[in-house]
mmCIF file of N, CA and C in Angstrom:
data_model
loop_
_atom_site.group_PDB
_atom_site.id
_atom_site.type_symbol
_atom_site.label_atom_id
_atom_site.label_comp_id
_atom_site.label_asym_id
_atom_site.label_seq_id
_atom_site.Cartn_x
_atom_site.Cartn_y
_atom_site.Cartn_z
ATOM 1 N N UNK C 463 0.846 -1.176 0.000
ATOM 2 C CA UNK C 463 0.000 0.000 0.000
ATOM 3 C C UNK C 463 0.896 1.246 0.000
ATOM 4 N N UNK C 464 0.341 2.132 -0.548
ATOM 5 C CA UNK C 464 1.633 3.326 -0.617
ATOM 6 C C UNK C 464 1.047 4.419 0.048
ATOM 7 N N UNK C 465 1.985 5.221 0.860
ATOM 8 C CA UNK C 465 2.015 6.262 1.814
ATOM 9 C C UNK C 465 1.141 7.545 1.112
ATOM 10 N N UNK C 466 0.446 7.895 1.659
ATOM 11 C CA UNK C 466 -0.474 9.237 1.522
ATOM 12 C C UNK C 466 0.034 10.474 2.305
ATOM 13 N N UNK C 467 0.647 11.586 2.003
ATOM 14 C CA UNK C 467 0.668 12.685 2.771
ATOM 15 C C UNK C 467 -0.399 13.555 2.608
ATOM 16 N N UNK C 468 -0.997 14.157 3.367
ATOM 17 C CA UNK C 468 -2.034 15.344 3.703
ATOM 18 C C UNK C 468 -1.480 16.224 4.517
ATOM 19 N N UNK C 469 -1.781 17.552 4.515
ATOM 20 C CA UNK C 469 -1.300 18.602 4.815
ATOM 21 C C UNK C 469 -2.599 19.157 5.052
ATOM 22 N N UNK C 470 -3.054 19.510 6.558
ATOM 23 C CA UNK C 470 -4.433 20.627 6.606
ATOM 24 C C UNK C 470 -3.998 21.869 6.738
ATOM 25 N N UNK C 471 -4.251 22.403 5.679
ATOM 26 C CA UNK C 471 -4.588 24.204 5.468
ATOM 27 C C UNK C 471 -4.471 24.878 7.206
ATOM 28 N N UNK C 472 -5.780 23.950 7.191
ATOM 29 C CA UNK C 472 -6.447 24.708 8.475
ATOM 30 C C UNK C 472 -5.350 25.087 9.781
ATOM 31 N N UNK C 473 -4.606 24.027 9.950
ATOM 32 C CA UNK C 473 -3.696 24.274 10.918
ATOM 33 C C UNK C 473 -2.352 25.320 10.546
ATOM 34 N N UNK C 474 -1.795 25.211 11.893
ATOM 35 C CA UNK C 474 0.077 26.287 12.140
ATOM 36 C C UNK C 474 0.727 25.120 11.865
ATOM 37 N N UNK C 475 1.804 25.365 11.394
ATOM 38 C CA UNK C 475 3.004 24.667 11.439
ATOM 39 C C UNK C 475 4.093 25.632 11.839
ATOM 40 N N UNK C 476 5.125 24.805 12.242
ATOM 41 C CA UNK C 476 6.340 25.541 12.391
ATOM 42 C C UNK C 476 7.053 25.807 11.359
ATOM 43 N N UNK C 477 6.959 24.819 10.019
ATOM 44 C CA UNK C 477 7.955 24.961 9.085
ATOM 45 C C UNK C 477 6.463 25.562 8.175
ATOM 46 N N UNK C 478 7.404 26.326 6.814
ATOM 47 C CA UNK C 478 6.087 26.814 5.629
ATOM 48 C C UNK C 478 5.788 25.504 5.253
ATOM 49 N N UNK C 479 5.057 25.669 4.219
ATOM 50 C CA UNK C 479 3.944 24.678 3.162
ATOM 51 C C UNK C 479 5.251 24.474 2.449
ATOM 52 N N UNK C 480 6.107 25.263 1.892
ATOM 53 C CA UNK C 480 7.080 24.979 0.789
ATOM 54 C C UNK C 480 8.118 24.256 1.306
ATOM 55 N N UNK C 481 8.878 24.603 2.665
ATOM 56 C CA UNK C 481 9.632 23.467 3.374
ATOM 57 C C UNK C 481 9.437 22.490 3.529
ATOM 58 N N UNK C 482 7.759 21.963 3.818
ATOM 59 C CA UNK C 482 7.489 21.130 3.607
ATOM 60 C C UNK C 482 7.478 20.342 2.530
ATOM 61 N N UNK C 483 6.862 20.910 1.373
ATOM 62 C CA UNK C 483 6.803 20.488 -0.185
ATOM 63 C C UNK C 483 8.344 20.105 -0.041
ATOM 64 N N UNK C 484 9.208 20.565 0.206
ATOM 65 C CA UNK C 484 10.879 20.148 -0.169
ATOM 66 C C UNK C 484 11.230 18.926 0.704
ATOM 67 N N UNK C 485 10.898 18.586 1.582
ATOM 68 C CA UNK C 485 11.113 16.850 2.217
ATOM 69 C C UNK C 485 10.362 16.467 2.187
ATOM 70 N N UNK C 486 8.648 16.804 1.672
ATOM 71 C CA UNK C 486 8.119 15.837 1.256
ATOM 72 C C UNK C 486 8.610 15.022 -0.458
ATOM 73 N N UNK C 487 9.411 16.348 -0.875
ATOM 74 C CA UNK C 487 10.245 15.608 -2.475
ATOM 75 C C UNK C 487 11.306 14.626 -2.026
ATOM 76 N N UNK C 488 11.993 15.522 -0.620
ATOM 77 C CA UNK C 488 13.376 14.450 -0.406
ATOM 78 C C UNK C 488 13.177 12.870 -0.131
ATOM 79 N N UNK C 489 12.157 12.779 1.172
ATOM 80 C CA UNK C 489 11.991 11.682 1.205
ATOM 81 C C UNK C 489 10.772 10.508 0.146
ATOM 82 N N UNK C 490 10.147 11.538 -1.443
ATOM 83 C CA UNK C 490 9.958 10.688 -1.857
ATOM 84 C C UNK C 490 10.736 10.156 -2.712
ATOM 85 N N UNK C 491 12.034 10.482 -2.773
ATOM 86 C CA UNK C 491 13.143 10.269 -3.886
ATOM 87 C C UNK C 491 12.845 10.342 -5.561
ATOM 88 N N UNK C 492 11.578 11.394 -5.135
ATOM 89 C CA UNK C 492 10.900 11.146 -6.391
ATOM 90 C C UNK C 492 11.977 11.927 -7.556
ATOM 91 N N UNK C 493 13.241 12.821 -7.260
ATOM 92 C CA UNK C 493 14.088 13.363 -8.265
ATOM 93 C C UNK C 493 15.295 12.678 -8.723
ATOM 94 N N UNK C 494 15.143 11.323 -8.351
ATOM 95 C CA UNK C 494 16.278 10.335 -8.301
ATOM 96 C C UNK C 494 16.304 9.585 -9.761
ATOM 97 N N UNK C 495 15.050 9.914 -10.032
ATOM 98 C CA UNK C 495 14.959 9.582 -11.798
ATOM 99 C C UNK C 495 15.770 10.556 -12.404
ATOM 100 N N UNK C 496 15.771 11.557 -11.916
ATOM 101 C CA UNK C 496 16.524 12.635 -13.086
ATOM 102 C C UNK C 496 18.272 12.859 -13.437
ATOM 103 N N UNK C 497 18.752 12.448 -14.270
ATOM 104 C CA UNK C 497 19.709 12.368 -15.314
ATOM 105 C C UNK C 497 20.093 13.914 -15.286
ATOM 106 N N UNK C 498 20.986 13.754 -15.656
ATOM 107 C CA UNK C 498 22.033 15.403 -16.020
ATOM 108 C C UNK C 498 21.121 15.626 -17.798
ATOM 109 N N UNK C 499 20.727 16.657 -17.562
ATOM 110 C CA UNK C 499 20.345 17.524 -18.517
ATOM 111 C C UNK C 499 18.501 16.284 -18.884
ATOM 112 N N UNK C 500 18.401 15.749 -17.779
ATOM 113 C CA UNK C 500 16.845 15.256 -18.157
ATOM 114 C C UNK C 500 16.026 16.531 -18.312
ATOM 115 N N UNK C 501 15.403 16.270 -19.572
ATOM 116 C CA UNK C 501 13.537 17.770 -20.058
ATOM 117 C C UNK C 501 13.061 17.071 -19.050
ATOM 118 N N UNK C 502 12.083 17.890 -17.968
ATOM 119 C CA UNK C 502 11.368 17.238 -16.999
ATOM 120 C C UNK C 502 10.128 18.383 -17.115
ATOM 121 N N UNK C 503 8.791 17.767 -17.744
ATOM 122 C CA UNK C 503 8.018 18.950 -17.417
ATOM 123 C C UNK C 503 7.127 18.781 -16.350
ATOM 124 N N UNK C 504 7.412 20.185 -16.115
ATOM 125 C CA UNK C 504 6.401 21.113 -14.526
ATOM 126 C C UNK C 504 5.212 21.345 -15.178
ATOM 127 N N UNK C 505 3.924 20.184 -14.886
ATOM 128 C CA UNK C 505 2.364 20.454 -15.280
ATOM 129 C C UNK C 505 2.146 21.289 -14.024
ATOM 130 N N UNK C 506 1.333 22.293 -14.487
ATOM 131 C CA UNK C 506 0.384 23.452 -14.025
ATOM 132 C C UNK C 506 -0.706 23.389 -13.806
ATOM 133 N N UNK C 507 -1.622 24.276 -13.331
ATOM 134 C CA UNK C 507 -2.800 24.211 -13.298
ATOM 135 C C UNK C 507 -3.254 25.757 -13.158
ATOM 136 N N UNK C 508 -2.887 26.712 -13.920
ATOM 137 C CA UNK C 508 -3.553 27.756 -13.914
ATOM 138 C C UNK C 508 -4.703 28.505 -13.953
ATOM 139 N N UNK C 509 -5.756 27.601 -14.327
ATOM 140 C CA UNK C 509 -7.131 28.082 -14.278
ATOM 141 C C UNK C 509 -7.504 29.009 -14.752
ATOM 142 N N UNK C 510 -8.743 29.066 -14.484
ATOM 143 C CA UNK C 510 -9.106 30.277 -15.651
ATOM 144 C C UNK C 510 -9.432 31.664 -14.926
ATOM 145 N N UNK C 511 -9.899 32.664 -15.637
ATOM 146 C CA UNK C 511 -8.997 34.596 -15.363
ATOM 147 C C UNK C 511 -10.474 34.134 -13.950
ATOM 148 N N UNK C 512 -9.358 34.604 -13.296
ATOM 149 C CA UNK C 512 -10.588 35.081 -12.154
ATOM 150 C C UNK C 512 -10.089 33.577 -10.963
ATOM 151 N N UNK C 513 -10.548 32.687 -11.194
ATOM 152 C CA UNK C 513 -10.060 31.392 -10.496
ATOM 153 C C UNK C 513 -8.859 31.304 -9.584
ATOM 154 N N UNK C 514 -9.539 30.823 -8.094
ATOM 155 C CA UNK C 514 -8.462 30.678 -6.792
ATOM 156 C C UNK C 514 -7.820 29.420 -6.739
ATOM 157 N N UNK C 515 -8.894 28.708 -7.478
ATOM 158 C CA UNK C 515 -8.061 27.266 -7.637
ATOM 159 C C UNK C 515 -6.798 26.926 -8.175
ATOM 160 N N UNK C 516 -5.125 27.351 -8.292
ATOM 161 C CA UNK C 516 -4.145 27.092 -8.853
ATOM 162 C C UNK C 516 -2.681 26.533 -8.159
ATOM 163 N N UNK C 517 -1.983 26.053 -8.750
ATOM 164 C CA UNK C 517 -0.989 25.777 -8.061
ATOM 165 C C UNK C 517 0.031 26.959 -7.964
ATOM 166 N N UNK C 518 0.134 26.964 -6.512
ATOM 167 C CA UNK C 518 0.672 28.140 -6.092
ATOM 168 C C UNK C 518 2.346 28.402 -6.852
ATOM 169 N N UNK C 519 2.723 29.624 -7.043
ATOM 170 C CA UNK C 519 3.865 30.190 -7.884
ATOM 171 C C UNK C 519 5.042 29.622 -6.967
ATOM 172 N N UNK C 520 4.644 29.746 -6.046
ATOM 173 C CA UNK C 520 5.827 29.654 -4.855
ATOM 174 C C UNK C 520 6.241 27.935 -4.740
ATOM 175 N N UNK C 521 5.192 27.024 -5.182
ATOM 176 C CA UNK C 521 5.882 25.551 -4.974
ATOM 177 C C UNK C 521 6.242 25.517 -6.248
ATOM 178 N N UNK C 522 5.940 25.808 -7.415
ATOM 179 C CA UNK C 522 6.117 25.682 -8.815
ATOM 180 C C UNK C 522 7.892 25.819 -8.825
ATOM 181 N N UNK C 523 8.063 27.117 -7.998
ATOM 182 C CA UNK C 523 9.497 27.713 -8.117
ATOM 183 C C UNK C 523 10.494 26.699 -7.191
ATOM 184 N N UNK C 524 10.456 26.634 -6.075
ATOM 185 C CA UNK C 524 10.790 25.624 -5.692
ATOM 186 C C UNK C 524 10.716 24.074 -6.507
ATOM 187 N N UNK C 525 9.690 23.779 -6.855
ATOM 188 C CA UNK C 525 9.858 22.193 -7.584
ATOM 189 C C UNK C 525 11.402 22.911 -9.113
ATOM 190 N N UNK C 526 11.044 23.493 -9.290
ATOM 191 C CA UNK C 526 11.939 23.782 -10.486
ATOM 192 C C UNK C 526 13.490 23.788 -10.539
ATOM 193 N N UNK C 527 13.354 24.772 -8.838
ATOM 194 C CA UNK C 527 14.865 24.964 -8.575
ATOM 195 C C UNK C 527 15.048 23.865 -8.298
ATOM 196 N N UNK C 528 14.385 22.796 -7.524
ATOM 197 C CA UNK C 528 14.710 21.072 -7.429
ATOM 198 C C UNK C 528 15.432 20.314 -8.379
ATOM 199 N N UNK C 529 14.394 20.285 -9.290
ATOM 200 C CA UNK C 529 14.740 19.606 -10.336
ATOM 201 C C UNK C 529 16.284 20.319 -11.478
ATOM 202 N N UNK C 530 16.099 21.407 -11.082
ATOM 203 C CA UNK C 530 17.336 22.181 -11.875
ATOM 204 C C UNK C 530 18.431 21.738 -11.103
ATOM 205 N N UNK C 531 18.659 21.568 -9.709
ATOM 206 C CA UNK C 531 19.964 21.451 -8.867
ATOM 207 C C UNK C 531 19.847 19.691 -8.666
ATOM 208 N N UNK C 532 19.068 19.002 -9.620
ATOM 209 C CA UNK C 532 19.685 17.420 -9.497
ATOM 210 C C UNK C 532 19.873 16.719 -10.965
ATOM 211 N N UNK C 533 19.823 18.163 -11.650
ATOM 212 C CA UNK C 533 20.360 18.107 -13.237
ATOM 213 C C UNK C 533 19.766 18.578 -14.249
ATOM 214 N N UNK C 534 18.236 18.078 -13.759
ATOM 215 C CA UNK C 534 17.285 18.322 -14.708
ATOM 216 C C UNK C 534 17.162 20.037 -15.550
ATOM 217 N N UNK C 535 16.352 19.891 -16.688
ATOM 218 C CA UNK C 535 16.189 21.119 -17.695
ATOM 219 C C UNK C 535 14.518 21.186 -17.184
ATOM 220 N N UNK C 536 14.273 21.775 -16.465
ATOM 221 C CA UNK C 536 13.078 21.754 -16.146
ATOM 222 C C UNK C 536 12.038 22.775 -17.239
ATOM 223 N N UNK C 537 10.956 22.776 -17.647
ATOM 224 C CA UNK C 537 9.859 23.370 -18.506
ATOM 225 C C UNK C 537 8.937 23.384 -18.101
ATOM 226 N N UNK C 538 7.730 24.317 -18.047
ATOM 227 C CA UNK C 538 6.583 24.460 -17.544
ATOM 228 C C UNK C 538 5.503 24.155 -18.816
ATOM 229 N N UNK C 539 4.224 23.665 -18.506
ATOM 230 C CA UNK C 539 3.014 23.341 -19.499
ATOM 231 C C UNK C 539 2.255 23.393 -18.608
ATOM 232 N N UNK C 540 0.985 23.318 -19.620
ATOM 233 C CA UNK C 540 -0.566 23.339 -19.023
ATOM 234 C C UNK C 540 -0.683 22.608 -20.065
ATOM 235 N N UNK C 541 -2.263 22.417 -19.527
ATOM 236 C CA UNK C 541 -2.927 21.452 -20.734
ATOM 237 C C UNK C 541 -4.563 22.272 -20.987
ATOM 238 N N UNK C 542 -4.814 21.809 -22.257
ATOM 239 C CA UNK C 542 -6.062 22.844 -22.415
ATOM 240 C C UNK C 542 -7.411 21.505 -21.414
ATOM 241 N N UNK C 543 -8.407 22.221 -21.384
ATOM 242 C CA UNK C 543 -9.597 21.926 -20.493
ATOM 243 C C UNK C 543 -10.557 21.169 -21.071
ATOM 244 N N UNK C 544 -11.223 19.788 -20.500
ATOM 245 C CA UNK C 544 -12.422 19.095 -21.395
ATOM 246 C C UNK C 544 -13.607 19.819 -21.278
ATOM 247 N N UNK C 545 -14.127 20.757 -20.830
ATOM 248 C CA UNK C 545 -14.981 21.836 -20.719
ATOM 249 C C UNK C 545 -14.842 22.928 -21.680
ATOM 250 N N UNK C 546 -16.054 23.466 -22.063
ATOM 251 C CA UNK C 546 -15.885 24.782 -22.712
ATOM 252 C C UNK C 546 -15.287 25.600 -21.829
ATOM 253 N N UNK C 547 -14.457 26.498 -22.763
ATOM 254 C CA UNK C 547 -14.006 28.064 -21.569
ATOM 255 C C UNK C 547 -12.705 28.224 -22.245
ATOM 256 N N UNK C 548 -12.375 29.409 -21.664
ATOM 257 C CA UNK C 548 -11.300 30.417 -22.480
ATOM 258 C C UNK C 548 -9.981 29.046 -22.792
ATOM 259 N N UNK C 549 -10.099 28.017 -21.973
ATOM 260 C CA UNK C 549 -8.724 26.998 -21.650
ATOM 261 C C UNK C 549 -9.228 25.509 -22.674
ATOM 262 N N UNK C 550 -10.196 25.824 -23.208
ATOM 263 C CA UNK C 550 -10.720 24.552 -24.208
ATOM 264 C C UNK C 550 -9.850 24.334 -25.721
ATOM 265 N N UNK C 551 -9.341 25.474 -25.732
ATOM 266 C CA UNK C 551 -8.937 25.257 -27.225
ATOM 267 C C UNK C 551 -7.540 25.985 -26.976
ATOM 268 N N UNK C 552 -6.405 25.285 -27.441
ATOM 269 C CA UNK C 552 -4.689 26.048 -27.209
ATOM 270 C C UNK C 552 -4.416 27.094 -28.263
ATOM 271 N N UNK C 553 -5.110 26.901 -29.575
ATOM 272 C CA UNK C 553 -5.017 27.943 -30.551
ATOM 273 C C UNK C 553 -5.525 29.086 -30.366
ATOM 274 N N UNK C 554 -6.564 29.486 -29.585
ATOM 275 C CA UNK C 554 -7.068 30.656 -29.616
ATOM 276 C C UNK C 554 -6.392 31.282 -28.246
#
């Protein structure tokens, strides 16, 4: 069975959300795949104009500098939306 981390909002911590995000990467060894000069892309979730729902700038930057200081060429994407809305179609 594999380990679940949760993090409640609701509470204090002593350390930030992003310190956290950074040993929750260390101990999943999840950057141990990455090769000197591995493309590794950073999926997003930007949402649409107006929308609170996104992944915050601040772990994005951190996951990046991660992946940049264990070799990787890191790149950012989104993906367009199965819903109508401004994010349905990448050409327009």
């Amino acid at each position: 069975m594999a380990d679940v981390y949760f993090l409640d909002l609701t509470k204090s911590y002593r350390k930030s959300s992003v310190e956290m995000l950074e040993k929750l990467i260390e101990v999943s060894k999840g950057l141990k795949i990455i090769n000197q000069g591995t493309v590794c892309a950073v999926k997003l979730h930007v949402g649409e104009q107006g929308n609170v729902n996104f992944v915050s700038p601040e772990y994005v930057k951190k996951l990046v500098d991660m992946i940049s200081k264990a070799g990787g060429a890191p790149f950012l994407t989104d993906t367009t939306t199965l819903y109508s809305g401004q994010r349905h179609r990448a050409d327009l």
